[in-house]
Tab-separated table of C-alpha atoms and ligand atoms in Angstrom:
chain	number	residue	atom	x	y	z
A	19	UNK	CA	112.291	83.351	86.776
A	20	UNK	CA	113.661	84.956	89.538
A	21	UNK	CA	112.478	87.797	90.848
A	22	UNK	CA	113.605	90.588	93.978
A	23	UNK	CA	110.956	92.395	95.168
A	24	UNK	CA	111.101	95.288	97.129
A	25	UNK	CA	108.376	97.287	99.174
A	26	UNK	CA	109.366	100.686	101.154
A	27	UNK	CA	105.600	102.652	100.906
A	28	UNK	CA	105.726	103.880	104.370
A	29	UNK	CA	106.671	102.037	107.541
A	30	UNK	CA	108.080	98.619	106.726
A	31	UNK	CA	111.302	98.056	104.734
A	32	UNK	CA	110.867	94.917	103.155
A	33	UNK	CA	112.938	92.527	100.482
A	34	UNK	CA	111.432	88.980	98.923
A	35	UNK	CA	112.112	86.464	96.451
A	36	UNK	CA	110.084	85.163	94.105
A	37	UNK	CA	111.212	82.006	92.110
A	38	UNK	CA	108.634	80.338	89.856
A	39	UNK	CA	105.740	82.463	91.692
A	40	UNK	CA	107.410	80.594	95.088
A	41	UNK	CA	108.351	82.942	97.452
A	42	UNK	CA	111.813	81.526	98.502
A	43	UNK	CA	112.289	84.276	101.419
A	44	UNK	CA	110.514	87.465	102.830
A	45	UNK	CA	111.610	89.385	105.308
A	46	UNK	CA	109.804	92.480	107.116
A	47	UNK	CA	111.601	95.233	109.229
A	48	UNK	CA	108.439	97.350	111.177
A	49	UNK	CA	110.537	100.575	112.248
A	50	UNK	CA	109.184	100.604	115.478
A	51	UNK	CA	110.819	104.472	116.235
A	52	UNK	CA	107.643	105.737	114.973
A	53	UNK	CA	106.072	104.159	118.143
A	54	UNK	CA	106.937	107.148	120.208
A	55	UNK	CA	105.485	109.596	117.912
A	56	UNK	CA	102.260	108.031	117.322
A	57	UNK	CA	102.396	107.872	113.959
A	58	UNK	CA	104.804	107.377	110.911
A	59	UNK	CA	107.535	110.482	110.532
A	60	UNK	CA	107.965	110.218	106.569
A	61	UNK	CA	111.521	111.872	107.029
A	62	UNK	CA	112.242	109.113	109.415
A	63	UNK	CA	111.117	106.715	107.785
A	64	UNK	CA	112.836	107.081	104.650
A	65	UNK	CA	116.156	107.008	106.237
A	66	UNK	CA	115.473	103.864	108.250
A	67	UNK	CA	114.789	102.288	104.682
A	68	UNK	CA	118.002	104.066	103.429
A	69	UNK	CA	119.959	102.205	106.140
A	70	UNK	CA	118.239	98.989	106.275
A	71	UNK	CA	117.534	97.821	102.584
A	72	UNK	CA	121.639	97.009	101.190
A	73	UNK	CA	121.919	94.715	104.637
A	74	UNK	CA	118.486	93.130	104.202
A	75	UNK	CA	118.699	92.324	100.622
A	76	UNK	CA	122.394	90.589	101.164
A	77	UNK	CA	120.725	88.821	103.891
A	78	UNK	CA	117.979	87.464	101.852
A	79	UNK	CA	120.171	86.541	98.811
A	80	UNK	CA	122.095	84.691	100.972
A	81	UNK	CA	119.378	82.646	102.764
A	82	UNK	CA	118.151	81.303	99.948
A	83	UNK	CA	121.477	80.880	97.983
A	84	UNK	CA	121.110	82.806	94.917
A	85	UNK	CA	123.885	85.627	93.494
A	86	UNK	CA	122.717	88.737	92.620
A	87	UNK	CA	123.889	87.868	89.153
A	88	UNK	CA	121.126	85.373	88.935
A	89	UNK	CA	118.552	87.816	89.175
A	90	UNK	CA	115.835	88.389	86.249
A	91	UNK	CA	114.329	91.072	87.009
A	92	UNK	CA	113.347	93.908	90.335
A	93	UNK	CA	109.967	94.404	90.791
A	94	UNK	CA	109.491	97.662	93.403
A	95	UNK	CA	106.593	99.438	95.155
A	96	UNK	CA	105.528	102.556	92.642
A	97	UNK	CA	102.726	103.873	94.739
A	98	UNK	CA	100.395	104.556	96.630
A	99	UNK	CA	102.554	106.041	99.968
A	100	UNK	CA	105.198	108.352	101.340
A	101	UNK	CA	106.860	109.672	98.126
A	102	UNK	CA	109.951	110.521	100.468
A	103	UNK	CA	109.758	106.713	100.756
A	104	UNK	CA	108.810	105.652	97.370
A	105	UNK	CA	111.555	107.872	95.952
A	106	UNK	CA	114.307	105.646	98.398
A	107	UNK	CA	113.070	102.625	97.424
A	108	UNK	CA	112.851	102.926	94.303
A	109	UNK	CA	116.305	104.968	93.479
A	110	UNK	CA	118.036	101.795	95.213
A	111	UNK	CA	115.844	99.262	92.473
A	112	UNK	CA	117.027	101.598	89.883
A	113	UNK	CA	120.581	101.484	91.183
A	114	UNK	CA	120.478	97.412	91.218
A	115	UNK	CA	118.745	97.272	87.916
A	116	UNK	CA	121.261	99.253	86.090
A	117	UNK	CA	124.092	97.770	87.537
A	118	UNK	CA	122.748	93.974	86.989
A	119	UNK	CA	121.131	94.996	83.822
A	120	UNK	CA	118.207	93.168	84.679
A	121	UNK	CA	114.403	94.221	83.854
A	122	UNK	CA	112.864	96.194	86.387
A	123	UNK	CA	108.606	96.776	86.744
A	124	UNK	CA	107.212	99.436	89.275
A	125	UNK	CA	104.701	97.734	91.220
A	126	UNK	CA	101.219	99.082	92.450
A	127	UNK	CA	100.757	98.229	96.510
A	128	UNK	CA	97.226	98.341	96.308
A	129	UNK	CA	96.660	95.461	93.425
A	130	UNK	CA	99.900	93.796	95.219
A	131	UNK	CA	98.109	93.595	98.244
A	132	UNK	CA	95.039	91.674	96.428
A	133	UNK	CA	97.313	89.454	94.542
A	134	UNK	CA	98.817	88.508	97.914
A	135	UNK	CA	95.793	86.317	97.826
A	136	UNK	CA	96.800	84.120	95.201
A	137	UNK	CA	99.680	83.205	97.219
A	138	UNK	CA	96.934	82.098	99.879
A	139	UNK	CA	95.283	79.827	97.044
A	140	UNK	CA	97.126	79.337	94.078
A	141	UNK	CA	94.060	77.939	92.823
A	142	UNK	CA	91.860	81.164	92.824
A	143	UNK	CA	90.176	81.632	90.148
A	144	UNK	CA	88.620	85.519	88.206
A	145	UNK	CA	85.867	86.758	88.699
A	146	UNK	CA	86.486	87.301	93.003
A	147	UNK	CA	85.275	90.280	95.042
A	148	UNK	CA	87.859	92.256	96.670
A	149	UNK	CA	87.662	93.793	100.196
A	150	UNK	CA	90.593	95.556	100.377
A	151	UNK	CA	91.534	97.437	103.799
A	152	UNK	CA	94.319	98.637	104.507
A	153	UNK	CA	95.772	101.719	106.283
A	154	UNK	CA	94.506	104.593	103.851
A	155	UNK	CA	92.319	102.647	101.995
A	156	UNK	CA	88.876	100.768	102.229
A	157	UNK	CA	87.542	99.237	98.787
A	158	UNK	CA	85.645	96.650	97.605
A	159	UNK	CA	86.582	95.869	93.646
A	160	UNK	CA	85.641	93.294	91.379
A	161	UNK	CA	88.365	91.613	89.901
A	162	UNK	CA	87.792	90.442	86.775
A	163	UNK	CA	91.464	89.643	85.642
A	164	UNK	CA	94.701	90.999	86.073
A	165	UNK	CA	94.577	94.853	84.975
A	166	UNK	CA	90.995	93.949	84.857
A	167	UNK	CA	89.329	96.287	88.116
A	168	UNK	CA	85.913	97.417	88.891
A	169	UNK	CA	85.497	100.013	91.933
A	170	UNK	CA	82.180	99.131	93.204
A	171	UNK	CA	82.610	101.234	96.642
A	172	UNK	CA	84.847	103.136	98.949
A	173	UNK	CA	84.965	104.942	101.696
A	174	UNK	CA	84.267	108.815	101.908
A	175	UNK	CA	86.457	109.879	104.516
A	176	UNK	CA	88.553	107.891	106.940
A	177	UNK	CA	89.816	104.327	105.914
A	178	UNK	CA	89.182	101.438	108.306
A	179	UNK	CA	92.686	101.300	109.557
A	180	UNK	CA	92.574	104.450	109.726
A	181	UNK	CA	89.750	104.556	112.675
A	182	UNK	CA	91.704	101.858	114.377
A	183	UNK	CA	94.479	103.902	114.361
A	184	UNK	CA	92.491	107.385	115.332
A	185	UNK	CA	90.321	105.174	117.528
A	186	UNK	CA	93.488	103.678	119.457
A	187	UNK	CA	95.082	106.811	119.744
A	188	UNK	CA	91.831	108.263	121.633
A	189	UNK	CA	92.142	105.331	124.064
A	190	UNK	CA	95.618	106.370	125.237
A	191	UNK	CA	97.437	102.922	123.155
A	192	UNK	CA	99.970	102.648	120.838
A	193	UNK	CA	100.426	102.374	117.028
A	194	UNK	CA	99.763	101.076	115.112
A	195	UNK	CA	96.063	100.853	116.775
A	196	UNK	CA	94.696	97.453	114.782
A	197	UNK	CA	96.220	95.381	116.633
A	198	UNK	CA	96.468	97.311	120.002
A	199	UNK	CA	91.839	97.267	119.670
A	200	UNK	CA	91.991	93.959	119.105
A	201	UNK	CA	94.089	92.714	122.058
A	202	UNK	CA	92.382	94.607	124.242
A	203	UNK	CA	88.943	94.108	123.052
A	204	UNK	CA	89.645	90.364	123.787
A	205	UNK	CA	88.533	90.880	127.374
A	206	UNK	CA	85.522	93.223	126.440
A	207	UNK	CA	81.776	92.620	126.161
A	208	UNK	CA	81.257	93.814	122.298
A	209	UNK	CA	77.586	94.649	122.757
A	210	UNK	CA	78.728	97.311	125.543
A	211	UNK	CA	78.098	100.040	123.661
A	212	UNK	CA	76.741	100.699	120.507
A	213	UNK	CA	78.516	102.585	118.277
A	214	UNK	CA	77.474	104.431	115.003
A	215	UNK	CA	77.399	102.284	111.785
A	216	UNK	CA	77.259	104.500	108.407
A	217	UNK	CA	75.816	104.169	104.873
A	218	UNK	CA	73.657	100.676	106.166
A	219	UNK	CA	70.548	101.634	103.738
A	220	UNK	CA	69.787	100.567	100.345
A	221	UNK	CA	73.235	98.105	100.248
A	222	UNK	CA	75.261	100.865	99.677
A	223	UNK	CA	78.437	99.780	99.168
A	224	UNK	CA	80.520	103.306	100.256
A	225	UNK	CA	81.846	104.024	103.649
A	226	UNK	CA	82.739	106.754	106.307
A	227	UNK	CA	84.362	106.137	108.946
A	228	UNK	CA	85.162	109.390	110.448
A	229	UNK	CA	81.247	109.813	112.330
A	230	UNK	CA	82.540	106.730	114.547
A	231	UNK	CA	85.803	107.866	115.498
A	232	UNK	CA	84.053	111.444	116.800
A	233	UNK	CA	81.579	109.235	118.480
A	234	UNK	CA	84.505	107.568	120.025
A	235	UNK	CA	85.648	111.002	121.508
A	236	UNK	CA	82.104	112.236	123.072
A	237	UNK	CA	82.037	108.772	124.797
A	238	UNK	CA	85.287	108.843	126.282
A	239	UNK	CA	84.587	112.363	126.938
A	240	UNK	CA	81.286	112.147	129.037
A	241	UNK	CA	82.337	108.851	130.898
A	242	UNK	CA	84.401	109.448	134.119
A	243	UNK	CA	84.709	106.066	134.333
A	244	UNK	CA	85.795	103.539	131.685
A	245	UNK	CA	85.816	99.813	130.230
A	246	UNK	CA	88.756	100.462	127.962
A	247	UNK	CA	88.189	96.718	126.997
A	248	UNK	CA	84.526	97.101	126.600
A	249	UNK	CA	84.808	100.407	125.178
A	250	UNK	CA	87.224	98.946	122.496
A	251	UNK	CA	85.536	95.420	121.826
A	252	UNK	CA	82.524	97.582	120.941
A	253	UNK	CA	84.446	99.876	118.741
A	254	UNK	CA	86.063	97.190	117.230
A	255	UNK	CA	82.571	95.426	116.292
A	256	UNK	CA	81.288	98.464	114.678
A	257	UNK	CA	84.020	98.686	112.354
A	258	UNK	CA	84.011	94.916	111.253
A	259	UNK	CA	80.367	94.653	110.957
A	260	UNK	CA	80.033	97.346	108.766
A	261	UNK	CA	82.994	95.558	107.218
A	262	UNK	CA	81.640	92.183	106.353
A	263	UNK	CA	78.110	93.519	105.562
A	264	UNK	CA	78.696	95.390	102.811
A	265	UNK	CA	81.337	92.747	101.633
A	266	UNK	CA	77.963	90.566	101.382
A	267	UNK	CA	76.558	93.268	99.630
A	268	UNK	CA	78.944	93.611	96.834
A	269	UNK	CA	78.582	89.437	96.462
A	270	UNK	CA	75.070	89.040	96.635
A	271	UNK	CA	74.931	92.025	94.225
A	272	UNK	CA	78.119	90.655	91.731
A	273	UNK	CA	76.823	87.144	92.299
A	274	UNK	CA	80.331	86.105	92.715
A	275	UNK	CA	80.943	83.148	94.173
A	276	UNK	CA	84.693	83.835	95.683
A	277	UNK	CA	86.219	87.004	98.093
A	278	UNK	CA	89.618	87.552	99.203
A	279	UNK	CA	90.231	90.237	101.736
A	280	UNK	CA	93.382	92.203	101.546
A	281	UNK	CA	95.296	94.785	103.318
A	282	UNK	CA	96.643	95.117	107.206
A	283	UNK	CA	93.147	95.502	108.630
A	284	UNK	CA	92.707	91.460	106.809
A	285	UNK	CA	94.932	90.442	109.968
A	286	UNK	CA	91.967	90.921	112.460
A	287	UNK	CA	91.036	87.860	114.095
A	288	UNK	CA	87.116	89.130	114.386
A	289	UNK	CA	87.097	89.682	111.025
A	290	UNK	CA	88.853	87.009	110.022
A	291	UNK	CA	85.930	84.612	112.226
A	292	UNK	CA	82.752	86.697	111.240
A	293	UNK	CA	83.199	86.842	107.677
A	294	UNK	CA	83.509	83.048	107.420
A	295	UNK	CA	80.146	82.911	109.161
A	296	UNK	CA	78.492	85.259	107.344
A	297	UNK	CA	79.418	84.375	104.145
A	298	UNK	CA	79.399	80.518	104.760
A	299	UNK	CA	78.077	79.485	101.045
A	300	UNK	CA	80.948	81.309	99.192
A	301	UNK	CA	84.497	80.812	98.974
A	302	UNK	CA	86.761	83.138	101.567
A	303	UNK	CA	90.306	83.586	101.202
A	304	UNK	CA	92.935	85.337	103.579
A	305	UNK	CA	96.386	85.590	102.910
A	306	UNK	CA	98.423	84.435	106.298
A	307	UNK	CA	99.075	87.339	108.286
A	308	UNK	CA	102.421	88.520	107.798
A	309	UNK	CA	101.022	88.726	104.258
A	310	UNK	CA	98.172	90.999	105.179
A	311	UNK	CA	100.545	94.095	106.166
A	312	UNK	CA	103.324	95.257	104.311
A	313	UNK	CA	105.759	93.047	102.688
A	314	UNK	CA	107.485	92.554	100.366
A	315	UNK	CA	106.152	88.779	98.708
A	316	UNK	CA	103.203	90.866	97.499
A	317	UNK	CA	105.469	92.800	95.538
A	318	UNK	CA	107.568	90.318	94.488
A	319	UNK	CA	105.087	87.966	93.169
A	320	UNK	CA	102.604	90.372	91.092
A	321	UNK	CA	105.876	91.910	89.757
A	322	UNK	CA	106.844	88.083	88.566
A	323	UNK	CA	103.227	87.924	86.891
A	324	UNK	CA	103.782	90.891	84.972
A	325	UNK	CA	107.469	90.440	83.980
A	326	UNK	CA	106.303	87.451	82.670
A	327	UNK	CA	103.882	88.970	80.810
A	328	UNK	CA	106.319	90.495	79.270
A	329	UNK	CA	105.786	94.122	81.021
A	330	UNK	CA	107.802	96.292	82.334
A	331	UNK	CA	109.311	100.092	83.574
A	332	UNK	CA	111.584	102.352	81.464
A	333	UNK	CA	114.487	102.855	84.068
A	334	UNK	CA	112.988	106.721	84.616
A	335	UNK	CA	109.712	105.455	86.215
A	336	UNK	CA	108.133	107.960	88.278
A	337	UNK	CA	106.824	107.381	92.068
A	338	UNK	CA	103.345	107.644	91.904
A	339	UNK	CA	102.245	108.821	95.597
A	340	UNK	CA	98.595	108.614	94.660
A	341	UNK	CA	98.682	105.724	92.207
A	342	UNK	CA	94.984	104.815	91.635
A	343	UNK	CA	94.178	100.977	90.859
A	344	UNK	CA	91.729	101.278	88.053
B	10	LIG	O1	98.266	97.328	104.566
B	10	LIG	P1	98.928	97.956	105.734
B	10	LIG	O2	99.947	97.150	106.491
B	10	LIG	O3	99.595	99.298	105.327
B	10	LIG	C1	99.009	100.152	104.400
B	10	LIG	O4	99.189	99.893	103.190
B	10	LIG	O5	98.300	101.071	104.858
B	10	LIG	O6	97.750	98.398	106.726
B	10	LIG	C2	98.038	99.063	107.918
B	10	LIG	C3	96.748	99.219	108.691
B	10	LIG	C4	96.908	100.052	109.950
B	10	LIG	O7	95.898	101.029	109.969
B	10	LIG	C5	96.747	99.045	111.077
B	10	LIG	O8	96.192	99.599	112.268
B	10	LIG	C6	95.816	98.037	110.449
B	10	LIG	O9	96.268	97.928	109.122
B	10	LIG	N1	95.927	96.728	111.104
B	10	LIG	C7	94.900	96.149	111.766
B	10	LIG	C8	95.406	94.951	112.318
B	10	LIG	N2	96.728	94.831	111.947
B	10	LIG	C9	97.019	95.926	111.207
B	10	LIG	N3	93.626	96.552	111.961
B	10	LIG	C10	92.827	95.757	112.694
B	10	LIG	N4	93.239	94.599	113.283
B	10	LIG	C11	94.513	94.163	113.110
B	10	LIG	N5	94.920	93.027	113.681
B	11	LIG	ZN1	99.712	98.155	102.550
């Protein structure tokens, strides 16, 4: 089966192709205009996609040699993000579908994000534990099966990418701030400064976030001078500590012998290190990096599982801006 996928949820126009659950060809454009506003401008954004998405799917076709004709079925991002960029993305998959009168299946980021996983290791095998960060959300789930999802904590306020992304912005870098913390926090001393970790009694498995960021400010605030890489390296560690603890948590607690961590914030090197030392008994799984943010593969593979499955969307599916998981 052969399957497009395509993802436009906020910031990244992306197109893949799935063939047999291979992915023959993804390909990611980061709109890097949002760069001067320090965040994503949702107007912007969704006509970057509009402009970008007829080229890039051509393109991808193309690589890997298949007609449009041979096409089974479109699976597309329903939600959770931008509807202004929902709604593009998905008009154009509705526009495809119709024309190649192919099935088309309106795909959930969020679970597409986890099931990036299983393009880590085929192999993985139900029941796993689920840390999923990303950029507005931080979740742990137990995954039982497909359509099969247990919320065993979140966070209350601010999502871990989220407080890289505040957090960078308060030290004067760029965006997105994940990656800017964590190149600059590779020339800091970590234990600098020790920064506010919340919810750590009674393995409580919810999070806030936002008490760390405001710490953040008063520090910069009251210090004339500054470590920036210190400062960072330090803010950094907070975050992923608090992270991988209460990933152990949920495991020790589920018994589950497998996680997978999803979601751009799964692209940190530190947490990518700590969290195979900490949990060194169990099985941890990573999707490679360019499958940790955005993309499309994600899409295109979950939507290939469900197709198969025999699911899919009448050709009026809504965007679902706030689409919940479970
Ligand atoms: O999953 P994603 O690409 O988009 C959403 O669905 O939100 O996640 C984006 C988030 C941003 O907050 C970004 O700062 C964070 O992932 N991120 C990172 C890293 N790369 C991306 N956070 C920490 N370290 C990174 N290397
Ligand atoms: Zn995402």
């Amino acid at each position: 089966m052969i399957v497009l996928g395509i993802e436009t949820s906020c910031d990244e126009t992306a197109v893949a192709i799935s063939k047999d659950y291979n992915i023959l060809h993804s390909e990611v454009s980061t709109q890097t205009i949002h760069r001067k506003y320090g965040g994503v401008v949702p107007e912007i954004a969704s006509r970057e996609h509009e402009k970008l998405l007829n080229d890039m799917i051509h393109y991808t076709l193309s690589k890997v040699k298949i007609l449009k004709s041979e096409i089974d079925g479109i699976a597309v991002t329903q939600g959770p993000g931008l509807a202004g960029t929902l709604i593009t993305g998905v008009s154009f998959a509705k526009g495809l579908a119709s024309g190649l009168k192919c099935d088309i299946i309106g795909v959930n980021h969020l679970e597409a994000h986890i099931f990036a996983n299983f393009l880590a290791d085929p192999n993985l095998e139900y029941p796993f534990i689920c840390l999923l960060v990303s950029g507005g959300h931080t979740q742990i789930w137990l995954v039982k099966g497909l359509r099969d999802y247990k919320l065993m904590g979140e966070t209350r306020d601010d999502a871990a990418g989220e407080a890289f992304d505040k957090g960078a912005r308060i030290l004067g870098l760029g965006y997105p701030g994940g990656p800017e913390i964590e190149m600059l926090s590779k020339k800091g001393d970590e234990k600098s400064i020790v920064f506010p970790k919340a919810l750590m009694q009674n393995k409580n498995l919810e999070f806030s976030f936002s008490g760390i960021k405001t710490s953040l400010l008063y520090y910069i605030e009251s210090h004339e001078v500054l470590c920036k890489e210190d400062v960072a390296a330090s803010y950094q560690a907070a975050i992923i500590d608090t992270l991988i603890t209460k990933l152990k948590w949920a495991m020790d607690k589920t018994n589950c012998k497998t996680c997978v961590i999803a979601g751009g914030v799964a692209a940190n090197k530190r947490l990518r290190k700590f969290v195979k030392q900490k949990i060194k008994n169990e099985k941890v799984i990573f999707p490679k990096l360019s499958l940790c943010t955005d993309n499309a593969a994600m899409i295109a593979y979950l939507g290939e599982l469900y197709l198969r499955r025999g699911y899919s969307s009448k050709i009026d599916f809504p965007v679902l801006p706030n689409m919940k998981l479970a």
